Short mmCIF file of C-alpha atoms and ligand atoms in Angstrom, two decimals:
data_model
loop_
_atom_site.label_atom_id
_atom_site.label_comp_id
_atom_site.label_asym_id
_atom_site.label_seq_id
_atom_site.Cartn_x
_atom_site.Cartn_y
_atom_site.Cartn_z
CA MET V 18 -65.74 21.40 16.10
CA ARG V 19 -67.67 19.32 13.60
CA VAL V 20 -65.95 18.22 10.37
CA GLY V 21 -67.87 20.58 8.37
CA ASP V 22 -67.00 23.67 10.50
CA PHE V 23 -63.43 23.53 9.32
CA TYR V 24 -64.29 25.03 5.94
CA ARG V 25 -65.22 28.53 6.91
CA PRO V 26 -65.29 31.33 4.12
CA GLY V 27 -62.08 33.14 3.93
CA GLY V 28 -60.09 30.25 5.50
CA PHE V 29 -59.03 26.88 4.16
CA GLY V 30 -59.46 23.36 5.51
CA LEU V 31 -56.22 21.66 5.33
CA SER V 32 -56.31 18.05 6.55
CA ILE V 33 -53.74 15.30 6.61
CA GLU V 34 -54.28 11.50 6.77
CA ILE V 35 -52.02 8.99 8.42
CA PHE V 36 -52.27 5.17 9.11
CA PRO V 37 -51.51 3.07 12.20
CA PRO V 38 -47.92 1.57 11.70
CA LYS V 39 -47.44 -2.10 12.09
CA THR V 40 -43.95 -2.01 13.68
CA GLU V 41 -42.20 -0.39 16.61
CA ASN V 42 -39.89 1.55 14.09
CA GLY V 43 -42.90 2.67 12.20
CA GLU V 44 -44.40 3.95 15.44
CA GLN V 45 -41.27 6.01 16.23
CA ALA V 46 -41.16 7.29 12.74
CA LEU V 47 -44.79 8.35 12.79
CA GLN V 48 -44.35 10.15 16.15
CA GLN V 49 -41.62 12.24 14.46
CA THR V 50 -43.77 12.68 11.30
CA LEU V 51 -46.53 14.06 13.55
CA ASP V 52 -44.18 16.50 15.30
CA ARG V 53 -43.39 17.86 12.07
CA LEU V 54 -46.89 17.96 10.67
CA ALA V 55 -48.19 19.70 13.78
CA LYS V 56 -46.35 22.94 12.90
CA PHE V 57 -48.85 23.51 9.97
CA GLN V 58 -51.69 23.51 12.32
CA PRO V 59 -54.06 21.49 10.03
CA ALA V 60 -57.72 21.65 10.73
CA PHE V 61 -57.43 17.86 11.61
CA ILE V 62 -55.42 14.84 11.21
CA SER V 63 -57.19 11.62 10.46
CA CYS V 64 -56.19 8.11 11.05
CA THR V 65 -57.29 5.19 8.92
CA TYR V 66 -59.18 2.08 9.97
CA GLY V 67 -57.16 -0.84 8.82
CA ALA V 68 -58.63 -3.09 5.95
CA GLY V 69 -60.98 -5.70 7.42
CA GLY V 70 -61.20 -3.66 10.61
CA THR V 71 -57.71 -4.81 11.74
CA THR V 72 -56.83 -1.58 13.64
CA ARG V 73 -59.89 -0.92 15.63
CA ASP V 74 -57.81 -0.18 18.73
CA GLN V 75 -54.94 1.40 17.00
CA THR V 76 -56.95 3.94 15.21
CA LEU V 77 -58.34 5.32 18.45
CA ARG V 78 -54.94 5.15 20.07
CA TRP V 79 -53.28 7.22 17.28
CA CYS V 80 -56.30 9.66 17.39
CA GLN V 81 -55.44 10.33 20.99
CA GLU V 82 -51.80 10.65 20.14
CA ILE V 83 -52.64 13.28 17.49
CA GLN V 84 -54.77 15.29 19.97
CA ASP V 85 -52.38 14.98 22.92
CA ARG V 86 -49.07 15.24 21.17
CA CYS V 87 -49.92 17.69 18.38
CA GLY V 88 -52.96 19.64 19.93
CA VAL V 89 -54.75 19.09 16.67
CA PRO V 90 -58.19 17.66 16.44
CA ALA V 91 -58.32 14.02 15.18
CA THR V 92 -60.83 12.38 12.92
CA ALA V 93 -61.10 8.46 13.28
CA HIS V 94 -61.84 6.49 10.03
CA PHE V 95 -64.37 3.78 10.68
CA THR V 96 -65.69 0.93 8.48
CA CYS V 97 -68.74 -1.36 8.63
CA VAL V 98 -66.32 -4.46 7.87
CA GLY V 99 -66.80 -7.47 10.12
CA SER V 100 -68.84 -5.81 12.75
CA THR V 101 -72.53 -5.95 13.87
CA ARG V 102 -74.64 -2.84 14.69
CA GLU V 103 -73.95 -3.44 18.44
CA GLU V 104 -70.14 -3.75 17.79
CA LEU V 105 -70.15 -0.60 15.78
CA LEU V 106 -71.99 1.26 18.39
CA ALA V 107 -69.71 0.05 21.19
CA TRP V 108 -66.63 1.39 19.20
CA LEU V 109 -68.45 4.75 18.59
CA ASP V 110 -68.99 5.00 22.35
CA ARG V 111 -65.23 4.40 22.79
CA ALA V 112 -64.28 7.03 20.21
CA SER V 113 -66.57 9.49 21.95
CA ASN V 114 -65.26 8.67 25.46
CA ALA V 115 -61.73 8.94 24.19
CA GLY V 116 -62.61 12.66 23.05
CA VAL V 117 -62.71 11.95 19.33
CA GLY V 118 -65.45 14.00 17.89
CA ASN V 119 -65.16 13.46 14.18
CA ILE V 120 -65.67 10.19 12.25
CA MET V 121 -64.88 9.44 8.55
CA ALA V 122 -67.74 6.99 7.98
CA LEU V 123 -66.95 4.27 5.37
CA ARG V 124 -68.26 0.94 4.21
CA GLY V 125 -64.74 -0.41 3.70
CA ASP V 126 -63.47 -2.83 0.96
CA PRO V 127 -64.35 -6.46 0.32
CA PRO V 128 -61.75 -8.82 1.79
CA GLN V 129 -58.88 -9.66 -0.57
CA GLY V 130 -59.80 -11.98 -3.32
CA GLU V 131 -63.54 -11.15 -3.11
CA LYS V 132 -65.14 -8.81 -5.62
CA THR V 133 -68.32 -7.90 -3.71
CA PHE V 134 -68.85 -6.63 -0.18
CA GLN V 135 -70.87 -8.98 2.24
CA ALA V 136 -72.22 -7.50 5.50
CA VAL V 137 -71.95 -9.66 8.42
CA ASP V 138 -75.15 -10.92 10.00
CA GLY V 139 -76.57 -7.96 11.86
CA GLY V 140 -74.18 -5.60 10.11
CA LEU V 141 -74.48 -2.77 7.75
CA LYS V 142 -74.26 -2.89 3.89
CA TYR V 143 -73.54 0.70 2.83
CA ALA V 144 -71.77 3.74 4.28
CA ASN V 145 -75.12 5.73 4.30
CA GLU V 146 -76.39 3.19 6.89
CA LEU V 147 -73.19 4.00 9.11
CA VAL V 148 -73.87 7.67 8.70
CA GLU V 149 -77.57 7.12 9.93
CA LEU V 150 -76.35 5.03 12.85
CA ILE V 151 -73.76 7.60 13.92
CA ARG V 152 -76.33 10.50 13.65
CA ALA V 153 -79.01 8.38 15.69
CA HIS V 154 -76.69 7.57 18.57
CA HIS V 155 -74.10 10.50 18.50
CA PRO V 156 -75.83 13.55 17.07
CA ASP V 157 -73.03 15.81 17.93
CA MET V 158 -70.29 13.95 16.11
CA GLY V 159 -68.83 15.33 12.91
CA ILE V 160 -69.18 13.10 9.98
CA GLY V 161 -66.98 12.92 6.80
CA VAL V 162 -67.76 10.51 3.91
CA ALA V 163 -65.85 9.34 0.82
CA GLY V 164 -66.55 10.64 -2.76
CA TYR V 165 -65.17 9.40 -6.08
CA PRO V 166 -64.39 11.85 -8.83
CA GLU V 167 -63.47 8.97 -11.09
CA LYS V 168 -66.39 6.71 -9.83
CA HIS V 169 -66.18 3.96 -7.34
CA LEU V 170 -64.78 0.72 -8.70
CA GLU V 171 -67.82 -1.35 -8.07
CA CYS V 172 -70.51 1.05 -9.30
CA VAL V 173 -72.03 0.64 -12.77
CA ASP V 174 -71.75 4.25 -13.63
CA ALA V 175 -70.90 7.80 -12.34
CA ALA V 176 -74.46 9.05 -12.17
CA THR V 177 -75.51 6.10 -9.84
CA ASP V 178 -72.39 6.50 -7.67
CA LEU V 179 -73.34 10.22 -7.26
CA ILE V 180 -76.86 9.30 -6.16
CA ASN V 181 -75.37 6.96 -3.70
CA LEU V 182 -73.05 9.66 -2.40
CA LYS V 183 -76.06 11.92 -1.97
CA ARG V 184 -77.65 9.23 0.32
CA LYS V 185 -74.73 9.60 2.70
CA VAL V 186 -75.06 13.36 2.77
CA ASP V 187 -78.95 13.24 3.12
CA ALA V 188 -78.28 10.82 6.09
CA GLY V 189 -76.40 13.53 7.80
CA ALA V 190 -72.65 13.63 6.57
CA ASP V 191 -70.96 17.11 7.15
CA ALA V 192 -68.28 17.07 4.36
CA VAL V 193 -67.18 14.79 1.44
CA PHE V 194 -63.60 13.80 1.06
CA THR V 195 -62.46 12.59 -2.39
CA GLN V 196 -60.51 9.49 -3.34
CA LEU V 197 -56.98 10.48 -4.60
CA PHE V 198 -56.90 11.72 -8.27
CA TYR V 199 -54.28 13.06 -10.54
CA GLU V 200 -56.36 14.78 -13.18
CA ASN V 201 -57.98 17.92 -11.83
CA GLU V 202 -60.37 18.01 -14.85
CA ASN V 203 -62.06 14.85 -13.47
CA PHE V 204 -62.53 16.47 -10.13
CA PHE V 205 -63.95 19.70 -11.65
CA ARG V 206 -66.43 17.66 -13.86
CA PHE V 207 -67.44 15.67 -10.65
CA ARG V 208 -67.85 19.00 -8.74
CA ASP V 209 -70.23 20.31 -11.38
CA GLU V 210 -72.31 17.15 -11.19
CA TYR V 211 -72.11 17.19 -7.38
CA GLU V 212 -73.63 20.72 -7.30
CA ARG V 213 -76.06 20.00 -10.11
CA ILE V 214 -77.80 17.22 -8.02
CA GLY V 215 -78.03 19.47 -5.03
CA ILE V 216 -75.20 18.35 -2.74
CA THR V 217 -74.09 21.44 -0.76
CA VAL V 218 -71.74 20.21 1.91
CA PRO V 219 -67.92 21.03 1.47
CA LEU V 220 -66.18 18.95 -1.18
CA VAL V 221 -62.71 18.39 -0.15
CA ALA V 222 -59.98 17.30 -2.57
CA GLY V 223 -57.83 14.16 -1.70
CA ILE V 224 -54.39 14.51 -2.91
CA MET V 225 -51.65 11.82 -2.53
CA PRO V 226 -48.26 13.25 -3.63
CA ILE V 227 -46.30 10.54 -5.70
CA THR V 228 -43.02 9.77 -3.76
CA SER V 229 -42.48 6.25 -5.37
CA PHE V 230 -43.74 5.21 -8.84
CA ALA V 231 -43.87 1.59 -7.79
CA ARG V 232 -45.92 2.29 -4.69
CA ILE V 233 -48.34 4.61 -6.51
CA GLN V 234 -48.91 2.17 -9.24
CA ARG V 235 -50.09 -0.41 -6.60
CA ILE V 236 -52.32 2.10 -4.82
CA THR V 237 -53.98 3.40 -7.87
CA ALA V 238 -54.60 -0.13 -9.27
CA MET V 239 -56.21 -1.00 -5.86
CA CYS V 240 -58.53 2.11 -5.64
CA GLY V 241 -59.25 2.56 -9.25
CA ALA V 242 -57.77 6.16 -9.63
CA ILE V 243 -56.78 7.07 -13.11
CA PHE V 244 -53.04 7.34 -13.62
CA PRO V 245 -52.32 9.95 -16.47
CA LYS V 246 -50.25 8.51 -19.25
CA ALA V 247 -48.06 11.58 -19.62
CA LEU V 248 -47.07 11.45 -15.81
CA SER V 249 -46.63 7.79 -16.02
CA LYS V 250 -44.18 8.17 -18.88
CA ARG V 251 -42.22 10.66 -17.11
CA LEU V 252 -41.89 8.50 -13.96
CA GLU V 253 -41.06 5.43 -16.01
CA ALA V 254 -38.06 7.18 -17.49
CA VAL V 255 -36.57 7.70 -13.90
CA GLN V 256 -37.69 4.43 -12.46
CA ASP V 257 -34.18 3.79 -11.01
CA ASP V 258 -33.96 7.21 -9.51
CA ALA V 259 -35.87 7.68 -6.36
CA ASP V 260 -34.96 11.45 -5.89
CA ALA V 261 -36.11 12.15 -9.50
CA GLN V 262 -39.44 10.39 -8.93
CA PHE V 263 -40.02 12.43 -5.72
CA GLU V 264 -39.33 15.66 -7.71
CA ILE V 265 -41.69 14.71 -10.59
CA GLY V 266 -44.43 13.45 -8.11
CA VAL V 267 -44.34 16.38 -5.69
CA GLY V 268 -44.17 18.85 -8.51
CA HIS V 269 -47.29 17.45 -10.00
CA ALA V 270 -48.98 17.60 -6.59
CA ILE V 271 -47.94 21.37 -6.22
CA GLN V 272 -49.41 22.13 -9.53
CA GLN V 273 -52.63 20.20 -8.82
CA CYS V 274 -53.03 22.02 -5.37
CA GLN V 275 -52.38 25.40 -6.95
CA GLU V 276 -54.96 25.00 -9.44
CA LEU V 277 -57.61 23.59 -6.98
CA ILE V 278 -57.00 26.37 -4.63
CA ASP V 279 -57.33 28.91 -7.58
CA GLN V 280 -60.58 27.25 -8.42
CA GLY V 281 -62.00 27.69 -5.02
CA VAL V 282 -61.94 24.27 -3.27
CA PRO V 283 -62.69 24.66 0.47
CA GLY V 284 -60.06 22.29 1.53
CA ILE V 285 -57.36 19.75 0.59
CA HIS V 286 -56.85 16.27 2.37
CA LEU V 287 -53.34 15.21 1.94
CA TYR V 288 -52.67 11.50 2.04
CA VAL V 289 -49.04 11.57 3.31
CA LEU V 290 -48.38 7.93 3.91
CA ASN V 291 -46.85 8.56 7.39
CA LYS V 292 -44.14 10.81 5.92
CA SER V 293 -43.73 14.58 6.23
CA ASP V 294 -41.24 15.43 3.47
CA ALA V 295 -43.73 15.76 0.50
CA CYS V 296 -46.23 17.60 2.68
CA GLU V 297 -43.50 20.06 4.00
CA ARG V 298 -42.41 20.78 0.37
CA ILE V 299 -45.88 21.26 -0.98
CA LEU V 300 -47.07 23.58 1.88
CA GLY V 301 -43.76 25.46 1.70
CA GLU V 302 -44.11 26.08 -2.08
CA LEU V 303 -47.63 27.09 -1.74
CA ASN V 304 -46.94 29.40 1.11
CA TRP V 305 -49.23 28.00 3.65
CA GLN V 306 -49.76 30.36 6.65
CA PRO V 307 -50.82 28.08 9.54
CA ALA V 308 -51.87 30.98 11.90
CA GLU V 309 -54.30 32.33 9.33
CA ALA V 310 -55.35 28.89 7.90
CA LYS V 311 -54.67 30.09 4.32
CA PHE V 312 -52.34 30.24 1.56
CA ALA V 313 -50.59 33.52 1.04
CA GLY V 314 -50.26 32.92 -2.71
C1 FAD Y 407 -61.23 9.72 2.05
C2 FAD Y 407 -61.31 8.18 2.14
C3 FAD Y 407 -60.85 7.60 3.26
C4 FAD Y 407 -60.88 6.17 3.25
N1 FAD Y 407 -60.37 5.49 4.42
C5 FAD Y 407 -60.50 4.12 4.59
C6 FAD Y 407 -60.09 3.47 5.81
O1 FAD Y 407 -59.69 4.18 6.64
N2 FAD Y 407 -60.19 2.13 5.85
C7 FAD Y 407 -60.65 1.31 4.73
O2 FAD Y 407 -60.79 0.17 4.95
N3 FAD Y 407 -61.01 1.99 3.65
C8 FAD Y 407 -61.00 3.30 3.47
N4 FAD Y 407 -61.32 3.99 2.38
C9 FAD Y 407 -61.70 3.14 1.11
C10 FAD Y 407 -63.25 2.77 1.27
O3 FAD Y 407 -63.42 2.02 2.39
C11 FAD Y 407 -63.55 2.07 -0.12
O4 FAD Y 407 -63.52 2.91 -1.17
C12 FAD Y 407 -64.85 1.23 -0.21
O5 FAD Y 407 -64.79 0.33 -1.17
C13 FAD Y 407 -66.13 2.10 -0.30
O6 FAD Y 407 -66.42 2.85 0.93
P1 FAD Y 407 -67.55 3.83 0.80
O7 FAD Y 407 -67.61 4.41 2.19
O8 FAD Y 407 -67.40 4.80 -0.24
O9 FAD Y 407 -68.88 2.92 0.56
P2 FAD Y 407 -70.31 3.27 0.08
O10 FAD Y 407 -70.63 4.71 0.05
O11 FAD Y 407 -71.20 2.40 0.86
O12 FAD Y 407 -70.18 2.83 -1.44
C14 FAD Y 407 -69.71 1.54 -1.80
C15 FAD Y 407 -70.41 1.10 -3.18
O13 FAD Y 407 -71.77 0.80 -3.07
C16 FAD Y 407 -72.67 1.82 -3.83
N5 FAD Y 407 -73.65 2.28 -2.97
C17 FAD Y 407 -73.53 3.03 -1.78
N6 FAD Y 407 -74.67 3.14 -1.10
C18 FAD Y 407 -75.60 2.42 -1.78
C19 FAD Y 407 -76.94 2.08 -1.52
N7 FAD Y 407 -77.57 2.52 -0.45
N8 FAD Y 407 -77.52 1.14 -2.35
C20 FAD Y 407 -76.86 0.68 -3.51
N9 FAD Y 407 -75.59 0.89 -3.76
C21 FAD Y 407 -74.91 1.78 -2.83
C22 FAD Y 407 -71.66 2.92 -4.25
O14 FAD Y 407 -72.06 3.45 -5.43
C23 FAD Y 407 -70.36 2.20 -4.24
O15 FAD Y 407 -70.23 1.60 -5.54
C24 FAD Y 407 -61.25 5.30 2.14
C25 FAD Y 407 -61.67 6.06 1.07
C26 FAD Y 407 -61.65 7.46 0.92
C27 FAD Y 407 -62.03 8.03 -0.34
#
């Protein structure tokens, strides 16, 4: 099934994102996490492509593990960073031969310390070019792309960023997955504009449950997501208490998801950072019914 097909009317597209671990312990822990996540029968589990293209092989290996171990379709993230067109095409052929039928097509971030993204000679500059390349050479592949409810860090304004998002959809993307956000209002405003400029593919909300205040501060600073002051204050008050941070963070994610579901989002993409506990809690509280792919309410 192509990425866009997971968002059928009457059902709900639940997807989960993991990343390739760097250590043997991390690998074992992720295998256990996958076993626990598999029982939710998500539409797919995606695996990221390391910054700078550092996990080219690992991304595909984990996608195979997701499919073989969990029996769940995998989506491989893929970036333009550090690769020529020929190298990008060679990797896509490998993904296709490995049975991976869905790609999250991304530009990638500039290397650490650099503010602007430079394409390598013979490489691609923007994600819309990657979508075009995939469509031209693998017309049957499903393609997801990134969207930014609070604007991409490098873009001058939200309207321009949205026009650039539309280029990716016009090039053939099947669905848009948002950057993590903590204020639903920002997502709803973005969705209105998204529809207004004529983007019609499913818009899937990206949610990263907060399980550690320190970690989430680093992540939001890096990706430019807005961290609400009131939530920050509550977490600051318990900065020496890991359990309390988990309770506040996961409670916020449950509220966010409930409102998003009530407001008709076609799917939620959970950034779980290779752990299952927050995801289990959220899906349990929201009464997720795996066999029917919907929330019982
Ligand atoms: C769901 C999701 C998954 C992600 N997974 C990964 C991952 O696995 N690995 C990883 O390294 N990173 C990942 N990222 C981060 C992503 O690589 C960065 O946010 C990156 O800085 C931008 O990627 P993009 O695909 O959105 O780029 P683009 O869509 O190319 O946009 C980049 C910037 O250029 C502008 N722009 C786009 N097209 C044009 C154009 N044609 N002309 C002029 N300006 C343009 C945009 O407005 C934006 O400011 C992910 C992000 C999300 C939301």
